[in-house]
Amino acid sequence: MMVGQNRCGCSLRMFRWFRKAQVRPKRLLFVCGAPRSGTTALTHLLNTHPAIVLGVERYRRLLMGERVRGEPDEVRRFIGQLFERDRLLFEQHPDDSRPFPPGEVASAAVKFDQCTYVGDKAPALFRRIGTLAAAVPEAKFIIIVRDPVPVAVSWQRRAERENDTWPATRDHRAAVPMWNESVKSALEALDTLAPHQIACVRYETLFAEATARSQWFGLMDWLGLPADPPLFSHTRLMLAESVRRASSPRCIPQHIERHIRATADFELYEQLCQRTLGKL
């Protein structure tokens, strides 16, 4: 055991903070962005932190449904019930989109009582940020943005894959309008919400070897959570795998790339990139 660490491998500073967290009320944290922008990778990365418990499209349909469009007090009560411990981790109702990630249930159950943030990731939730923020102003939102070419190419590959739940109609041509909408919505949310309510991260920066560490530390600072080297070493393996995937060379058909570059709003994209975490 290293000097200054407890039996769990956390630094004493982290351990003391985590013990104090028992008296802290939970806050809601949501991750969103255009589908195939890295929302899942970011969510699993966040779940490596002892103070964060997030579902992976646990309540996608519910969060995008009519009950989130009601009066703020009703929405607040509804959302609060969804993120109670047993409801989030163990119960499965007909309107739920997915169970809590099976491989993360055990660790989530252990840290739930002491965690600071609970929440979910739902890619299209960028359409509901204003409504949710009005009902739960203390909630935080992380939007991840990625270059439209790999996003749309990923849509195309999923659409072409046999025995995939991804609809064949959601190809590269369908990807660009939604990507454009996500970028526009992110800029509007950044203009409307306070800086402590919303942060935008760039996939290419978060999952790049040269900047991954500083981006992670910056994100933890924005969340008000410690991110010391012992904790980061626990996260590093997952980051490294995401970096490897992000840097893998891909062959993109020319006609697909031409369509993406002709229809994606790169001007808005550049504006958003200048407002991502670490740029402000």
PDB file of C-alpha atoms in Angstrom:
ATOM      1  CA  MET A   1       0.000   0.000   0.000  1.00  0.00           C
ATOM      2  CA  MET A   2       1.330   3.414  -0.923  1.00  0.00           C
ATOM      3  CA  VAL A   3       1.912   5.978   1.816  1.00  0.00           C
ATOM      4  CA  GLY A   4      -1.091   8.229   2.157  1.00  0.00           C
ATOM      5  CA  GLN A   5      -3.587   5.689   0.829  1.00  0.00           C
ATOM      6  CA  ASN A   6      -6.282   3.660   2.546  1.00  0.00           C
ATOM      7  CA  ARG A   7      -7.051  -0.005   1.918  1.00  0.00           C
ATOM      8  CA  CYS A   8      -9.253   0.834  -1.064  1.00  0.00           C
ATOM      9  CA  GLY A   9      -6.348   2.447  -2.907  1.00  0.00           C
ATOM     10  CA  CYS A  10      -7.793   5.966  -2.648  1.00  0.00           C
ATOM     11  CA  SER A  11      -5.681   8.817  -1.335  1.00  0.00           C
ATOM     12  CA  LEU A  12      -6.401   9.976   2.197  1.00  0.00           C
ATOM     13  CA  ARG A  13      -7.655  13.288   0.786  1.00  0.00           C
ATOM     14  CA  MET A  14     -10.163  11.414  -1.366  1.00  0.00           C
ATOM     15  CA  PHE A  15     -11.140   9.130   1.529  1.00  0.00           C
ATOM     16  CA  ARG A  16     -11.786  12.058   3.885  1.00  0.00           C
ATOM     17  CA  TRP A  17     -13.850  13.830   1.232  1.00  0.00           C
ATOM     18  CA  PHE A  18     -15.871  10.674   0.561  1.00  0.00           C
ATOM     19  CA  ARG A  19     -16.642  10.208   4.266  1.00  0.00           C
ATOM     20  CA  LYS A  20     -17.858  13.819   4.479  1.00  0.00           C
ATOM     21  CA  ALA A  21     -20.079  13.225   1.459  1.00  0.00           C
ATOM     22  CA  GLN A  22     -22.452  11.178   3.638  1.00  0.00           C
ATOM     23  CA  VAL A  23     -24.183  14.363   4.742  1.00  0.00           C
ATOM     24  CA  ARG A  24     -24.365  15.955   1.294  1.00  0.00           C
ATOM     25  CA  PRO A  25     -27.690  16.007  -0.578  1.00  0.00           C
ATOM     26  CA  LYS A  26     -27.693  14.405  -4.005  1.00  0.00           C
ATOM     27  CA  ARG A  27     -27.765  16.473  -7.163  1.00  0.00           C
ATOM     28  CA  LEU A  28     -28.982  15.417 -10.562  1.00  0.00           C
ATOM     29  CA  LEU A  29     -26.487  15.056 -13.396  1.00  0.00           C
ATOM     30  CA  PHE A  30     -27.451  14.419 -17.013  1.00  0.00           C
ATOM     31  CA  VAL A  31     -25.261  13.576 -20.009  1.00  0.00           C
ATOM     32  CA  CYS A  32     -26.478  14.262 -23.541  1.00  0.00           C
ATOM     33  CA  GLY A  33     -25.346  14.955 -27.095  1.00  0.00           C
ATOM     34  CA  ALA A  34     -26.059  13.718 -30.594  1.00  0.00           C
ATOM     35  CA  PRO A  35     -26.221   9.891 -30.723  1.00  0.00           C
ATOM     36  CA  ARG A  36     -22.803   8.339 -31.476  1.00  0.00           C
ATOM     37  CA  SER A  37     -21.010  11.395 -30.073  1.00  0.00           C
ATOM     38  CA  GLY A  38     -19.493   9.543 -27.134  1.00  0.00           C
ATOM     39  CA  THR A  39     -22.252   9.878 -24.536  1.00  0.00           C
ATOM     40  CA  THR A  40     -21.901   6.238 -23.448  1.00  0.00           C
ATOM     41  CA  ALA A  41     -18.107   6.379 -23.141  1.00  0.00           C
ATOM     42  CA  LEU A  42     -18.356   9.590 -21.110  1.00  0.00           C
ATOM     43  CA  THR A  43     -21.017   8.127 -18.813  1.00  0.00           C
ATOM     44  CA  HIS A  44     -19.025   4.969 -18.051  1.00  0.00           C
ATOM     45  CA  LEU A  45     -16.013   7.186 -17.399  1.00  0.00           C
ATOM     46  CA  LEU A  46     -17.976   9.334 -14.947  1.00  0.00           C
ATOM     47  CA  ASN A  47     -19.220   6.200 -13.202  1.00  0.00           C
ATOM     48  CA  THR A  48     -15.643   5.339 -12.201  1.00  0.00           C
ATOM     49  CA  HIS A  49     -15.857   8.182  -9.670  1.00  0.00           C
ATOM     50  CA  PRO A  50     -17.099   7.198  -6.184  1.00  0.00           C
ATOM     51  CA  ALA A  51     -19.360  10.259  -6.023  1.00  0.00           C
ATOM     52  CA  ILE A  52     -21.247   9.618  -9.293  1.00  0.00           C
ATOM     53  CA  VAL A  53     -24.003   7.097 -10.115  1.00  0.00           C
ATOM     54  CA  LEU A  54     -25.437   7.395 -13.626  1.00  0.00           C
ATOM     55  CA  GLY A  55     -27.713   5.204 -15.693  1.00  0.00           C
ATOM     56  CA  VAL A  56     -27.092   4.570 -19.381  1.00  0.00           C
ATOM     57  CA  GLU A  57     -30.353   5.505 -21.101  1.00  0.00           C
ATOM     58  CA  ARG A  58     -32.110   4.129 -18.039  1.00  0.00           C
ATOM     59  CA  TYR A  59     -35.066   6.478 -18.482  1.00  0.00           C
ATOM     60  CA  ARG A  60     -34.605   7.694 -22.056  1.00  0.00           C
ATOM     61  CA  ARG A  61     -38.305   7.406 -22.975  1.00  0.00           C
ATOM     62  CA  LEU A  62     -39.522   8.849 -19.689  1.00  0.00           C
ATOM     63  CA  LEU A  63     -37.153  11.820 -19.817  1.00  0.00           C
ATOM     64  CA  MET A  64     -38.276  12.597 -23.355  1.00  0.00           C
ATOM     65  CA  GLY A  65     -41.966  11.981 -22.613  1.00  0.00           C
ATOM     66  CA  GLU A  66     -44.978  14.080 -21.701  1.00  0.00           C
ATOM     67  CA  ARG A  67     -44.471  13.924 -17.933  1.00  0.00           C
ATOM     68  CA  VAL A  68     -41.359  16.078 -18.252  1.00  0.00           C
ATOM     69  CA  ARG A  69     -43.397  18.783 -19.996  1.00  0.00           C
ATOM     70  CA  GLY A  70     -45.758  19.435 -17.078  1.00  0.00           C
ATOM     71  CA  GLU A  71     -45.704  21.981 -14.289  1.00  0.00           C
ATOM     72  CA  PRO A  72     -42.229  22.403 -12.749  1.00  0.00           C
ATOM     73  CA  ASP A  73     -43.315  21.126  -9.315  1.00  0.00           C
ATOM     74  CA  GLU A  74     -44.843  17.995 -10.844  1.00  0.00           C
ATOM     75  CA  VAL A  75     -41.789  17.412 -13.021  1.00  0.00           C
ATOM     76  CA  ARG A  76     -39.524  17.831  -9.999  1.00  0.00           C
ATOM     77  CA  ARG A  77     -41.434  15.216  -7.995  1.00  0.00           C
ATOM     78  CA  PHE A  78     -41.507  12.821 -10.939  1.00  0.00           C
ATOM     79  CA  ILE A  79     -37.778  13.148 -11.596  1.00  0.00           C
ATOM     80  CA  GLY A  80     -36.973  12.785  -7.906  1.00  0.00           C
ATOM     81  CA  GLN A  81     -38.829   9.471  -7.726  1.00  0.00           C
ATOM     82  CA  LEU A  82     -36.952   8.090 -10.724  1.00  0.00           C
ATOM     83  CA  PHE A  83     -33.597   8.597  -9.059  1.00  0.00           C
ATOM     84  CA  GLU A  84     -34.316   7.049  -5.686  1.00  0.00           C
ATOM     85  CA  ARG A  85     -31.888   4.213  -4.924  1.00  0.00           C
ATOM     86  CA  ASP A  86     -34.003   1.101  -5.458  1.00  0.00           C
ATOM     87  CA  ARG A  87     -35.939   2.605  -8.358  1.00  0.00           C
ATOM     88  CA  LEU A  88     -32.777   3.542 -10.232  1.00  0.00           C
ATOM     89  CA  LEU A  89     -30.692   0.459  -9.535  1.00  0.00           C
ATOM     90  CA  PHE A  90     -33.055  -2.480  -9.198  1.00  0.00           C
ATOM     91  CA  GLU A  91     -36.630  -1.873 -10.333  1.00  0.00           C
ATOM     92  CA  GLN A  92     -37.743  -2.289 -13.938  1.00  0.00           C
ATOM     93  CA  HIS A  93     -41.034  -0.688 -14.982  1.00  0.00           C
ATOM     94  CA  PRO A  94     -42.756  -1.017 -18.383  1.00  0.00           C
ATOM     95  CA  ASP A  95     -41.855   2.531 -19.459  1.00  0.00           C
ATOM     96  CA  ASP A  96     -38.180   2.213 -18.505  1.00  0.00           C
ATOM     97  CA  SER A  97     -35.834   2.102 -21.474  1.00  0.00           C
ATOM     98  CA  ARG A  98     -33.078  -0.066 -19.998  1.00  0.00           C
ATOM     99  CA  PRO A  99     -32.028  -1.565 -16.681  1.00  0.00           C
ATOM    100  CA  PHE A 100     -29.137  -0.002 -14.818  1.00  0.00           C
ATOM    101  CA  PRO A 101     -25.870  -1.300 -16.388  1.00  0.00           C
ATOM    102  CA  PRO A 102     -25.574  -4.835 -14.929  1.00  0.00           C
ATOM    103  CA  GLY A 103     -21.801  -4.642 -14.609  1.00  0.00           C
ATOM    104  CA  GLU A 104     -22.043  -1.461 -12.528  1.00  0.00           C
ATOM    105  CA  VAL A 105     -24.980  -2.261 -10.229  1.00  0.00           C
ATOM    106  CA  ALA A 106     -22.858  -3.671  -7.400  1.00  0.00           C
ATOM    107  CA  SER A 107     -20.466  -0.723  -7.225  1.00  0.00           C
ATOM    108  CA  ALA A 108     -23.346   1.746  -7.630  1.00  0.00           C
ATOM    109  CA  ALA A 109     -25.236   0.143  -4.735  1.00  0.00           C
ATOM    110  CA  VAL A 110     -22.176   0.425  -2.487  1.00  0.00           C
ATOM    111  CA  LYS A 111     -21.525   4.080  -3.225  1.00  0.00           C
ATOM    112  CA  PHE A 112     -25.112   5.316  -3.670  1.00  0.00           C
ATOM    113  CA  ASP A 113     -25.744   6.489  -0.107  1.00  0.00           C
ATOM    114  CA  GLN A 114     -22.561   8.580  -0.089  1.00  0.00           C
ATOM    115  CA  CYS A 115     -22.548   9.765  -3.705  1.00  0.00           C
ATOM    116  CA  THR A 116     -23.051  13.398  -4.666  1.00  0.00           C
ATOM    117  CA  TYR A 117     -24.539  12.974  -8.146  1.00  0.00           C
ATOM    118  CA  VAL A 118     -27.193  10.642  -9.529  1.00  0.00           C
ATOM    119  CA  GLY A 119     -28.621  10.818 -13.008  1.00  0.00           C
ATOM    120  CA  ASP A 120     -28.784   9.375 -16.480  1.00  0.00           C
ATOM    121  CA  LYS A 121     -27.476   9.767 -19.976  1.00  0.00           C
ATOM    122  CA  ALA A 122     -29.933  10.208 -22.816  1.00  0.00           C
ATOM    123  CA  PRO A 123     -28.485  11.509 -26.094  1.00  0.00           C
ATOM    124  CA  ALA A 124     -31.526  13.525 -27.219  1.00  0.00           C
ATOM    125  CA  LEU A 125     -31.983  15.118 -23.800  1.00  0.00           C
ATOM    126  CA  PHE A 126     -30.509  18.312 -25.240  1.00  0.00           C
ATOM    127  CA  ARG A 127     -34.121  18.920 -26.347  1.00  0.00           C
ATOM    128  CA  ARG A 128     -35.289  18.968 -22.710  1.00  0.00           C
ATOM    129  CA  ILE A 129     -32.533  20.884 -20.943  1.00  0.00           C
ATOM    130  CA  GLY A 130     -34.602  24.049 -20.525  1.00  0.00           C
ATOM    131  CA  THR A 131     -37.603  22.177 -19.135  1.00  0.00           C
ATOM    132  CA  LEU A 132     -35.541  20.104 -16.715  1.00  0.00           C
ATOM    133  CA  ALA A 133     -33.478  23.083 -15.578  1.00  0.00           C
ATOM    134  CA  ALA A 134     -36.662  25.035 -14.825  1.00  0.00           C
ATOM    135  CA  ALA A 135     -38.006  22.188 -12.689  1.00  0.00           C
ATOM    136  CA  VAL A 136     -34.698  21.222 -11.056  1.00  0.00           C
ATOM    137  CA  PRO A 137     -32.437  24.302 -11.187  1.00  0.00           C
ATOM    138  CA  GLU A 138     -29.724  22.594  -9.137  1.00  0.00           C
ATOM    139  CA  ALA A 139     -29.314  19.878 -11.793  1.00  0.00           C
ATOM    140  CA  LYS A 140     -26.195  19.838 -13.941  1.00  0.00           C
ATOM    141  CA  PHE A 141     -25.936  18.999 -17.635  1.00  0.00           C
ATOM    142  CA  ILE A 142     -22.932  17.803 -19.602  1.00  0.00           C
ATOM    143  CA  ILE A 143     -23.183  17.974 -23.386  1.00  0.00           C
ATOM    144  CA  ILE A 144     -20.584  16.147 -25.440  1.00  0.00           C
ATOM    145  CA  VAL A 145     -19.921  17.300 -28.992  1.00  0.00           C
ATOM    146  CA  ARG A 146     -18.012  15.435 -31.688  1.00  0.00           C
ATOM    147  CA  ASP A 147     -16.952  16.146 -35.263  1.00  0.00           C
ATOM    148  CA  PRO A 148     -19.954  15.393 -37.513  1.00  0.00           C
ATOM    149  CA  VAL A 149     -18.028  13.143 -39.909  1.00  0.00           C
ATOM    150  CA  PRO A 150     -17.309  10.275 -37.467  1.00  0.00           C
ATOM    151  CA  VAL A 151     -20.752  10.738 -35.912  1.00  0.00           C
ATOM    152  CA  ALA A 152     -22.570  10.337 -39.229  1.00  0.00           C
ATOM    153  CA  VAL A 153     -20.270   7.527 -40.365  1.00  0.00           C
ATOM    154  CA  SER A 154     -21.083   5.680 -37.143  1.00  0.00           C
ATOM    155  CA  TRP A 155     -24.797   6.079 -37.892  1.00  0.00           C
ATOM    156  CA  GLN A 156     -24.173   4.670 -41.363  1.00  0.00           C
ATOM    157  CA  ARG A 157     -22.278   1.639 -40.064  1.00  0.00           C
ATOM    158  CA  ARG A 158     -24.995   0.848 -37.554  1.00  0.00           C
ATOM    159  CA  ALA A 159     -27.660   1.235 -40.251  1.00  0.00           C
ATOM    160  CA  GLU A 160     -25.839  -1.229 -42.519  1.00  0.00           C
ATOM    161  CA  ARG A 161     -25.192  -3.822 -39.821  1.00  0.00           C
ATOM    162  CA  GLU A 162     -27.376  -6.910 -39.917  1.00  0.00           C
ATOM    163  CA  ASN A 163     -29.205  -8.008 -36.765  1.00  0.00           C
ATOM    164  CA  ASP A 164     -28.776  -4.567 -35.203  1.00  0.00           C
ATOM    165  CA  THR A 165     -31.519  -2.811 -33.272  1.00  0.00           C
ATOM    166  CA  TRP A 166     -30.451   0.428 -34.974  1.00  0.00           C
ATOM    167  CA  PRO A 167     -33.030   1.252 -37.717  1.00  0.00           C
ATOM    168  CA  ALA A 168     -31.727   1.056 -41.280  1.00  0.00           C
ATOM    169  CA  THR A 169     -33.264   4.472 -41.975  1.00  0.00           C
ATOM    170  CA  ARG A 170     -30.951   6.138 -39.451  1.00  0.00           C
ATOM    171  CA  ASP A 171     -28.030   6.430 -41.855  1.00  0.00           C
ATOM    172  CA  HIS A 172     -25.537   9.253 -42.445  1.00  0.00           C
ATOM    173  CA  ARG A 173     -28.221  11.374 -44.116  1.00  0.00           C
ATOM    174  CA  ALA A 174     -30.426  11.175 -41.024  1.00  0.00           C
ATOM    175  CA  ALA A 175     -27.489  11.852 -38.708  1.00  0.00           C
ATOM    176  CA  VAL A 176     -26.600  15.349 -39.871  1.00  0.00           C
ATOM    177  CA  PRO A 177     -29.940  17.093 -39.110  1.00  0.00           C
ATOM    178  CA  MET A 178     -29.925  15.721 -35.568  1.00  0.00           C
ATOM    179  CA  TRP A 179     -26.266  16.617 -35.118  1.00  0.00           C
ATOM    180  CA  ASN A 180     -27.026  20.160 -36.304  1.00  0.00           C
ATOM    181  CA  GLU A 181     -29.914  20.348 -33.844  1.00  0.00           C
ATOM    182  CA  SER A 182     -27.718  19.164 -30.979  1.00  0.00           C
ATOM    183  CA  VAL A 183     -25.083  21.822 -31.689  1.00  0.00           C
ATOM    184  CA  LYS A 184     -27.688  24.584 -31.926  1.00  0.00           C
ATOM    185  CA  SER A 185     -29.394  23.391 -28.725  1.00  0.00           C
ATOM    186  CA  ALA A 186     -26.066  23.256 -26.892  1.00  0.00           C
ATOM    187  CA  LEU A 187     -25.278  26.857 -27.814  1.00  0.00           C
ATOM    188  CA  GLU A 188     -28.755  27.977 -26.751  1.00  0.00           C
ATOM    189  CA  ALA A 189     -28.394  26.163 -23.422  1.00  0.00           C
ATOM    190  CA  LEU A 190     -24.979  27.727 -22.821  1.00  0.00           C
ATOM    191  CA  ASP A 191     -26.536  31.142 -23.463  1.00  0.00           C
ATOM    192  CA  THR A 192     -29.507  30.493 -21.178  1.00  0.00           C
ATOM    193  CA  LEU A 193     -28.199  28.519 -18.211  1.00  0.00           C
ATOM    194  CA  ALA A 194     -25.661  29.611 -15.626  1.00  0.00           C
ATOM    195  CA  PRO A 195     -22.080  28.316 -16.021  1.00  0.00           C
ATOM    196  CA  HIS A 196     -22.448  26.046 -12.989  1.00  0.00           C
ATOM    197  CA  GLN A 197     -25.481  24.353 -14.573  1.00  0.00           C
ATOM    198  CA  ILE A 198     -24.055  23.309 -17.929  1.00  0.00           C
ATOM    199  CA  ALA A 199     -20.735  22.285 -19.431  1.00  0.00           C
ATOM    200  CA  CYS A 200     -19.834  21.214 -22.940  1.00  0.00           C
ATOM    201  CA  VAL A 201     -16.949  18.817 -23.574  1.00  0.00           C
ATOM    202  CA  ARG A 202     -15.384  17.953 -26.902  1.00  0.00           C
ATOM    203  CA  TYR A 203     -14.945  14.272 -27.710  1.00  0.00           C
ATOM    204  CA  GLU A 204     -11.709  14.838 -29.617  1.00  0.00           C
ATOM    205  CA  THR A 205     -10.175  16.621 -26.616  1.00  0.00           C
ATOM    206  CA  LEU A 206     -11.511  14.435 -23.816  1.00  0.00           C
ATOM    207  CA  PHE A 207     -10.382  11.251 -25.545  1.00  0.00           C
ATOM    208  CA  ALA A 208      -7.024  12.439 -26.888  1.00  0.00           C
ATOM    209  CA  GLU A 209      -3.903  11.132 -25.189  1.00  0.00           C
ATOM    210  CA  ALA A 210      -2.313  14.569 -24.854  1.00  0.00           C
ATOM    211  CA  THR A 211      -5.336  16.242 -23.238  1.00  0.00           C
ATOM    212  CA  ALA A 212      -7.389  13.477 -21.576  1.00  0.00           C
ATOM    213  CA  ARG A 213      -5.910  13.989 -18.115  1.00  0.00           C
ATOM    214  CA  SER A 214      -6.351  17.770 -18.046  1.00  0.00           C
ATOM    215  CA  GLN A 215      -9.884  17.473 -19.448  1.00  0.00           C
ATOM    216  CA  TRP A 216     -10.867  14.937 -16.786  1.00  0.00           C
ATOM    217  CA  PHE A 217      -9.457  17.114 -14.019  1.00  0.00           C
ATOM    218  CA  GLY A 218     -11.262  20.138 -15.446  1.00  0.00           C
ATOM    219  CA  LEU A 219     -14.547  18.252 -15.560  1.00  0.00           C
ATOM    220  CA  MET A 220     -14.148  17.115 -11.957  1.00  0.00           C
ATOM    221  CA  ASP A 221     -13.359  20.678 -10.917  1.00  0.00           C
ATOM    222  CA  TRP A 222     -16.566  21.878 -12.598  1.00  0.00           C
ATOM    223  CA  LEU A 223     -18.493  19.188 -10.718  1.00  0.00           C
ATOM    224  CA  GLY A 224     -16.824  20.197  -7.461  1.00  0.00           C
ATOM    225  CA  LEU A 225     -15.315  16.741  -7.003  1.00  0.00           C
ATOM    226  CA  PRO A 226     -11.738  15.730  -6.175  1.00  0.00           C
ATOM    227  CA  ALA A 227      -9.755  14.102  -8.969  1.00  0.00           C
ATOM    228  CA  ASP A 228      -6.371  13.257  -7.495  1.00  0.00           C
ATOM    229  CA  PRO A 229      -3.810  10.979  -9.204  1.00  0.00           C
ATOM    230  CA  PRO A 230      -4.797   7.768  -7.346  1.00  0.00           C
ATOM    231  CA  LEU A 231      -8.379   8.195  -8.530  1.00  0.00           C
ATOM    232  CA  PHE A 232      -7.257   9.111 -12.018  1.00  0.00           C
ATOM    233  CA  SER A 233      -5.181   5.928 -12.248  1.00  0.00           C
ATOM    234  CA  HIS A 234      -8.405   3.992 -11.627  1.00  0.00           C
ATOM    235  CA  THR A 235      -9.989   5.853 -14.539  1.00  0.00           C
ATOM    236  CA  ARG A 236      -6.956   5.770 -16.826  1.00  0.00           C
ATOM    237  CA  LEU A 237      -7.516   2.298 -18.288  1.00  0.00           C
ATOM    238  CA  MET A 238     -11.011   3.199 -19.462  1.00  0.00           C
ATOM    239  CA  LEU A 239      -9.767   6.493 -20.866  1.00  0.00           C
ATOM    240  CA  ALA A 240      -6.930   4.726 -22.681  1.00  0.00           C
ATOM    241  CA  GLU A 241      -9.334   2.333 -24.381  1.00  0.00           C
ATOM    242  CA  SER A 242     -11.570   5.207 -25.477  1.00  0.00           C
ATOM    243  CA  VAL A 243      -8.518   7.081 -26.781  1.00  0.00           C
ATOM    244  CA  ARG A 244      -7.454   3.996 -28.744  1.00  0.00           C
ATOM    245  CA  ARG A 245     -10.875   3.683 -30.347  1.00  0.00           C
ATOM    246  CA  ALA A 246     -11.077   7.379 -31.122  1.00  0.00           C
ATOM    247  CA  SER A 247      -7.693   7.353 -32.868  1.00  0.00           C
ATOM    248  CA  SER A 248      -8.298   4.220 -34.954  1.00  0.00           C
ATOM    249  CA  PRO A 249      -8.087   5.043 -38.690  1.00  0.00           C
ATOM    250  CA  ARG A 250     -11.378   4.686 -40.564  1.00  0.00           C
ATOM    251  CA  CYS A 251     -12.041   4.456 -44.274  1.00  0.00           C
ATOM    252  CA  ILE A 252     -14.893   6.815 -45.180  1.00  0.00           C
ATOM    253  CA  PRO A 253     -16.590   6.568 -48.586  1.00  0.00           C
ATOM    254  CA  GLN A 254     -16.082   9.840 -50.440  1.00  0.00           C
ATOM    255  CA  HIS A 255     -19.754  10.371 -51.284  1.00  0.00           C
ATOM    256  CA  ILE A 256     -20.690  10.046 -47.610  1.00  0.00           C
ATOM    257  CA  GLU A 257     -18.030  12.493 -46.473  1.00  0.00           C
ATOM    258  CA  ARG A 258     -19.028  14.978 -49.188  1.00  0.00           C
ATOM    259  CA  HIS A 259     -22.654  14.846 -48.063  1.00  0.00           C
ATOM    260  CA  ILE A 260     -21.725  15.369 -44.419  1.00  0.00           C
ATOM    261  CA  ARG A 261     -19.436  18.306 -45.149  1.00  0.00           C
ATOM    262  CA  ALA A 262     -22.050  19.899 -47.382  1.00  0.00           C
ATOM    263  CA  THR A 263     -24.906  19.666 -44.872  1.00  0.00           C
ATOM    264  CA  ALA A 264     -23.353  19.886 -41.388  1.00  0.00           C
ATOM    265  CA  ASP A 265     -23.261  23.370 -39.842  1.00  0.00           C
ATOM    266  CA  PHE A 266     -19.520  23.696 -39.253  1.00  0.00           C
ATOM    267  CA  GLU A 267     -19.818  27.400 -38.428  1.00  0.00           C
ATOM    268  CA  LEU A 268     -21.998  26.666 -35.397  1.00  0.00           C
ATOM    269  CA  TYR A 269     -19.751  23.727 -34.546  1.00  0.00           C
ATOM    270  CA  GLU A 270     -16.681  25.977 -34.380  1.00  0.00           C
ATOM    271  CA  GLN A 271     -18.593  28.409 -32.175  1.00  0.00           C
ATOM    272  CA  LEU A 272     -19.482  25.582 -29.812  1.00  0.00           C
ATOM    273  CA  CYS A 273     -15.934  24.222 -29.741  1.00  0.00           C
ATOM    274  CA  GLN A 274     -14.754  27.629 -28.524  1.00  0.00           C
ATOM    275  CA  ARG A 275     -17.120  27.317 -25.563  1.00  0.00           C
ATOM    276  CA  THR A 276     -16.194  23.820 -24.461  1.00  0.00           C
ATOM    277  CA  LEU A 277     -14.676  23.109 -21.060  1.00  0.00           C
ATOM    278  CA  GLY A 278     -11.105  24.354 -20.947  1.00  0.00           C
ATOM    279  CA  LYS A 279     -11.696  26.970 -23.646  1.00  0.00           C
ATOM    280  CA  LEU A 280     -13.586  29.435 -21.461  1.00  0.00           C
TER     281      LEU A 280
END
